[in-house]
PDB file of C-alpha atoms in Angstrom:
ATOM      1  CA  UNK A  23     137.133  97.331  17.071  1.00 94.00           C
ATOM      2  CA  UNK A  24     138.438  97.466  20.841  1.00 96.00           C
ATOM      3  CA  UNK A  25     137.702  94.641  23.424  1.00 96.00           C
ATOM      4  CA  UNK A  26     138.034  95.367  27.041  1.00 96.00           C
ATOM      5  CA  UNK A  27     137.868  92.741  29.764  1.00 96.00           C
ATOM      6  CA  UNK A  28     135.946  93.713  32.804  1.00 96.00           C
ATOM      7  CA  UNK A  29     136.730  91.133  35.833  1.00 95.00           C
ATOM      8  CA  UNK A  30     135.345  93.417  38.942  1.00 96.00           C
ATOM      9  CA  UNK A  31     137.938  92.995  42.102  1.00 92.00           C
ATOM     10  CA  UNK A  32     135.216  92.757  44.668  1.00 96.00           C
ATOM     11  CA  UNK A  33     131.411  91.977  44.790  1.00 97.00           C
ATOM     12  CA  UNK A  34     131.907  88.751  42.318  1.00 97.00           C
ATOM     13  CA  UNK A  35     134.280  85.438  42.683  1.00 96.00           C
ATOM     14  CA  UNK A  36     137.458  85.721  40.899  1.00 95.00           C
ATOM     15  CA  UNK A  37     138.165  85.257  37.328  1.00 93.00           C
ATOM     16  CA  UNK A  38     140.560  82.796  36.357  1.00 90.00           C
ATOM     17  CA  UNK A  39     143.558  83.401  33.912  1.00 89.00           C
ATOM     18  CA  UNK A  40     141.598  81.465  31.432  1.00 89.00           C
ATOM     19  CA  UNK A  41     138.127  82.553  32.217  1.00 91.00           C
ATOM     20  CA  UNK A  42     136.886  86.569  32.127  1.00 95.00           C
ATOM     21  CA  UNK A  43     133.312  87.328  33.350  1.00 97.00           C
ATOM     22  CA  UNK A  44     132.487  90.080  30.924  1.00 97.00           C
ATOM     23  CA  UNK A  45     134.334  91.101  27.595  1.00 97.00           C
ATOM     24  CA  UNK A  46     133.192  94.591  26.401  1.00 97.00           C
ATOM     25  CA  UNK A  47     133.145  95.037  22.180  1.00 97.00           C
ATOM     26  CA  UNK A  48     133.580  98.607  21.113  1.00 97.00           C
ATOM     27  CA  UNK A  49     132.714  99.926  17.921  1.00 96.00           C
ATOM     28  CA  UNK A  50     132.055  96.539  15.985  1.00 95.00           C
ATOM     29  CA  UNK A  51     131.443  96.796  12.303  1.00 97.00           C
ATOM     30  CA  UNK A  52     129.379  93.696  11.965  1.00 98.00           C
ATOM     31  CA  UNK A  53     128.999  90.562  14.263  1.00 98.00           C
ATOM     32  CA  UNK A  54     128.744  86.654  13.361  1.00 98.00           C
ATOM     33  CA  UNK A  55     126.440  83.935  15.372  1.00 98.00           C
ATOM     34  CA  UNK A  56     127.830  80.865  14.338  1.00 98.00           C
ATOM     35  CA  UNK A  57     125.162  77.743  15.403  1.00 98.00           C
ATOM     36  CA  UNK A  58     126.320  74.675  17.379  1.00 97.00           C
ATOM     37  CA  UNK A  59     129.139  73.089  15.472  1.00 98.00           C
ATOM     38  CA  UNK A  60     129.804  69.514  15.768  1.00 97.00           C
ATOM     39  CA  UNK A  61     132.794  67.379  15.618  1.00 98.00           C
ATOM     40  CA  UNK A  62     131.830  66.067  12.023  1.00 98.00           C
ATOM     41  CA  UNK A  63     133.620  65.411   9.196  1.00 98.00           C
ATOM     42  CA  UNK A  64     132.617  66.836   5.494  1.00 97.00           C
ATOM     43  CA  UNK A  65     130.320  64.028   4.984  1.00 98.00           C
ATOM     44  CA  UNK A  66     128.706  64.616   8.218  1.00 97.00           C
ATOM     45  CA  UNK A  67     130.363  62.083  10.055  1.00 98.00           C
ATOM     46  CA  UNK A  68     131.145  62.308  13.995  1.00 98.00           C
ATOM     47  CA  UNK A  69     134.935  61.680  15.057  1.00 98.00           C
ATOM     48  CA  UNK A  70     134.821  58.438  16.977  1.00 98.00           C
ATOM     49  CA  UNK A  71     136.312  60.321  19.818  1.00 98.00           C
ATOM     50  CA  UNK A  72     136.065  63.461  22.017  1.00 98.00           C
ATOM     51  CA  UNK A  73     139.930  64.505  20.313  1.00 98.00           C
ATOM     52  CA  UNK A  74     139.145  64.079  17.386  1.00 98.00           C
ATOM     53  CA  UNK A  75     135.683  65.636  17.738  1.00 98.00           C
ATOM     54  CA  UNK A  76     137.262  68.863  19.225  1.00 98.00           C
ATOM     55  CA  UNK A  77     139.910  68.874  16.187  1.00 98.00           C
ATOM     56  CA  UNK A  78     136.868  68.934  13.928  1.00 98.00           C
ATOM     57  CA  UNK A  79     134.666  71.336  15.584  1.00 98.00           C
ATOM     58  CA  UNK A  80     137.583  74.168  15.574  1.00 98.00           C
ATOM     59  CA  UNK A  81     138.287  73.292  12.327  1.00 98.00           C
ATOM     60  CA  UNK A  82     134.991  73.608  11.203  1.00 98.00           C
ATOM     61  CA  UNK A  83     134.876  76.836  13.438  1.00 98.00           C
ATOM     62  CA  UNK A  84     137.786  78.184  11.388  1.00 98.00           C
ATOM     63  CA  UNK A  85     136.468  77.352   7.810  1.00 98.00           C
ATOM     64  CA  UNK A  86     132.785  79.050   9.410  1.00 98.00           C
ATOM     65  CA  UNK A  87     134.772  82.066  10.325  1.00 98.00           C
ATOM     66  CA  UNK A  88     136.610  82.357   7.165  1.00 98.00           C
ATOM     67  CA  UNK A  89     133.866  82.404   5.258  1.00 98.00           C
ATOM     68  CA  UNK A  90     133.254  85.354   6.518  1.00 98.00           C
ATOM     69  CA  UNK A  91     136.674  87.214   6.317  1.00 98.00           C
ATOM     70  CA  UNK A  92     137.390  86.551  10.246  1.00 98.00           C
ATOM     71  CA  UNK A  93     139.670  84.270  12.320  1.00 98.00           C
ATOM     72  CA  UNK A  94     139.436  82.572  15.519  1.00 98.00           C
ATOM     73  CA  UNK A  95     140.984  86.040  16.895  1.00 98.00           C
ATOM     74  CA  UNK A  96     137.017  87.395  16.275  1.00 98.00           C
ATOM     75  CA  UNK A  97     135.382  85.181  18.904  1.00 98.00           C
ATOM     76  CA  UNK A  98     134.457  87.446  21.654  1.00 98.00           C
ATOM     77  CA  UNK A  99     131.716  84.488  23.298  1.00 98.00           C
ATOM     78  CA  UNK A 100     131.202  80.894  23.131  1.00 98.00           C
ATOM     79  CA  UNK A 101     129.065  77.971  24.769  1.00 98.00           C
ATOM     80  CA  UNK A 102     130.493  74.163  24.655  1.00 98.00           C
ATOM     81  CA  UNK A 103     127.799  71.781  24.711  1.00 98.00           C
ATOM     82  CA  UNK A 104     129.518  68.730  26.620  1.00 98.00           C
ATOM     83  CA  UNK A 105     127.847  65.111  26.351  1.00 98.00           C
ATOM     84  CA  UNK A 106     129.511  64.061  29.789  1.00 98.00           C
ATOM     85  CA  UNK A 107     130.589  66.612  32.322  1.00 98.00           C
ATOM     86  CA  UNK A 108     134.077  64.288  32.576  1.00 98.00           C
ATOM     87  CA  UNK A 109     134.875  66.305  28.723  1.00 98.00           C
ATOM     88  CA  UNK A 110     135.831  69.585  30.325  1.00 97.00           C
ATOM     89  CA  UNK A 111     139.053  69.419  30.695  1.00 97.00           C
ATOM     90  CA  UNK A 112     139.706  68.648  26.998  1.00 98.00           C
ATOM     91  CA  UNK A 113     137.500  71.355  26.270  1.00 98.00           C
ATOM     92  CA  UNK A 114     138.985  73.646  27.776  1.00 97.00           C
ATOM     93  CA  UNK A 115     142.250  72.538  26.661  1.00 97.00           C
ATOM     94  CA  UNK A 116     140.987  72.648  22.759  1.00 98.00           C
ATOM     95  CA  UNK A 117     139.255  76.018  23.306  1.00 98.00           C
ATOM     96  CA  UNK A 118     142.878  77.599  25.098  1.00 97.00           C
ATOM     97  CA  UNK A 119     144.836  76.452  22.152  1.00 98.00           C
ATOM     98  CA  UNK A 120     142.442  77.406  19.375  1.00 98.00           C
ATOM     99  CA  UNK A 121     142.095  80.996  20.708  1.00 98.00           C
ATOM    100  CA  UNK A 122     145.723  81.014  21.685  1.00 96.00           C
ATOM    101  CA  UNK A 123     145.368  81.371  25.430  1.00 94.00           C
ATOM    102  CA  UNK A 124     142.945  84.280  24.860  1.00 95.00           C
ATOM    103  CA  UNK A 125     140.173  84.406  27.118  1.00 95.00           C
ATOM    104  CA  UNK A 126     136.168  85.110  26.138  1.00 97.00           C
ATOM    105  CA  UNK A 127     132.998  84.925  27.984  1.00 98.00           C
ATOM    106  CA  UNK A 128     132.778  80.955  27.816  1.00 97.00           C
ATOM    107  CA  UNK A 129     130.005  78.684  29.268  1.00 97.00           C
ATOM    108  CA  UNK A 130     130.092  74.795  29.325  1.00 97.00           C
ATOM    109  CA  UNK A 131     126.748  73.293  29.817  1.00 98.00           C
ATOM    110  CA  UNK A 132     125.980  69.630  30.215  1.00 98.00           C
ATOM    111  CA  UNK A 133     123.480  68.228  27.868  1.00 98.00           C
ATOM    112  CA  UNK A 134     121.656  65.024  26.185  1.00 96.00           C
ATOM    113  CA  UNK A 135     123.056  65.896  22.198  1.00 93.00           C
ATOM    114  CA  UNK A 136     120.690  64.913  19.675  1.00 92.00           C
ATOM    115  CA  UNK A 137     122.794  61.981  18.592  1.00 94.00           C
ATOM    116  CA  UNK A 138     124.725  59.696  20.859  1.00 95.00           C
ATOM    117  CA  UNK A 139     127.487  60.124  18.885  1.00 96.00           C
ATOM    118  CA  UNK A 140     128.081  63.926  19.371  1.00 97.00           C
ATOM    119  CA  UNK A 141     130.156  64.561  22.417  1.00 98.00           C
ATOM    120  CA  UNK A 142     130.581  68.241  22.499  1.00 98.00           C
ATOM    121  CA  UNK A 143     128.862  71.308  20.445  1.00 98.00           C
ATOM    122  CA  UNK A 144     130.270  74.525  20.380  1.00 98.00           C
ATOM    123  CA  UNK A 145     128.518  77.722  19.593  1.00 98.00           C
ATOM    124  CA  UNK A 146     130.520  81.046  18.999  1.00 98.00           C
ATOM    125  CA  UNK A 147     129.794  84.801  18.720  1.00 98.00           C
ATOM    126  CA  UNK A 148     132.121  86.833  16.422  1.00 98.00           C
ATOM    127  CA  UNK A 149     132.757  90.542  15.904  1.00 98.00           C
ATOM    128  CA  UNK A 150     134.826  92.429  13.795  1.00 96.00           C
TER     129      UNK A 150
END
């Protein structure tokens, strides 16, 4: 499989160095949608926190992926589903340091969750 960014130089705003507007998969063998994961424990508990929600959610990202012979280096999209539009910054910061800097097509959108105890969702696309 090849990935190639595409971040046009004119006709479009700037990317940033964490933030691409268009990743291109070639030749992917199979894919992976992964639904909204929360920050919740194995009992289906919610971290009391936004941390410790994000610590959950790519750690439930990472078992998700495994189960299907791929790593965090497969995510070629993902959507964060923040609670409160003050969360992005951790977001981000999580979503940097579980992809190790890389940058994918990403999207935060601000939403009412389904409980008031879910702060942020994540949703991710994976190809390998």
């Amino acid at each position: 499989m090849e990935t190639i960014a595409h971040d046009p130089a004119t006709g479009v705003y700037p990317a940033s160095p964490d933030y691409i507007h268009a990743l291109e998969v070639r030749h992917p063998s199979r894919l992976l949608f992964v639904s909204g994961t929360m920050g919740l424990d194995e009992q289906g508990t919610a971290a009391p926190d936004l941390e410790g929600q994000l610590e959950l959610i790519w750690s439930n990202l990472r078992a998700i992926l495994a189960s299907a012979g791929m790593t965090v280096d497969n995510v070629v999209r993902l959507t964060s589903y923040l609670r409160d539009g003050a969360f992005v910054e951790a977001n981000q910061n999580a979503r940097l340091q579980a992809l190790g800097g890389r940058a994918v097509p990403t999207t935060a959108i601000v939403v009412e969750t389904l409980r008031d105890d879910w702060l942020v969702e994540i949703e991710i696309i994976a190809a390998g």
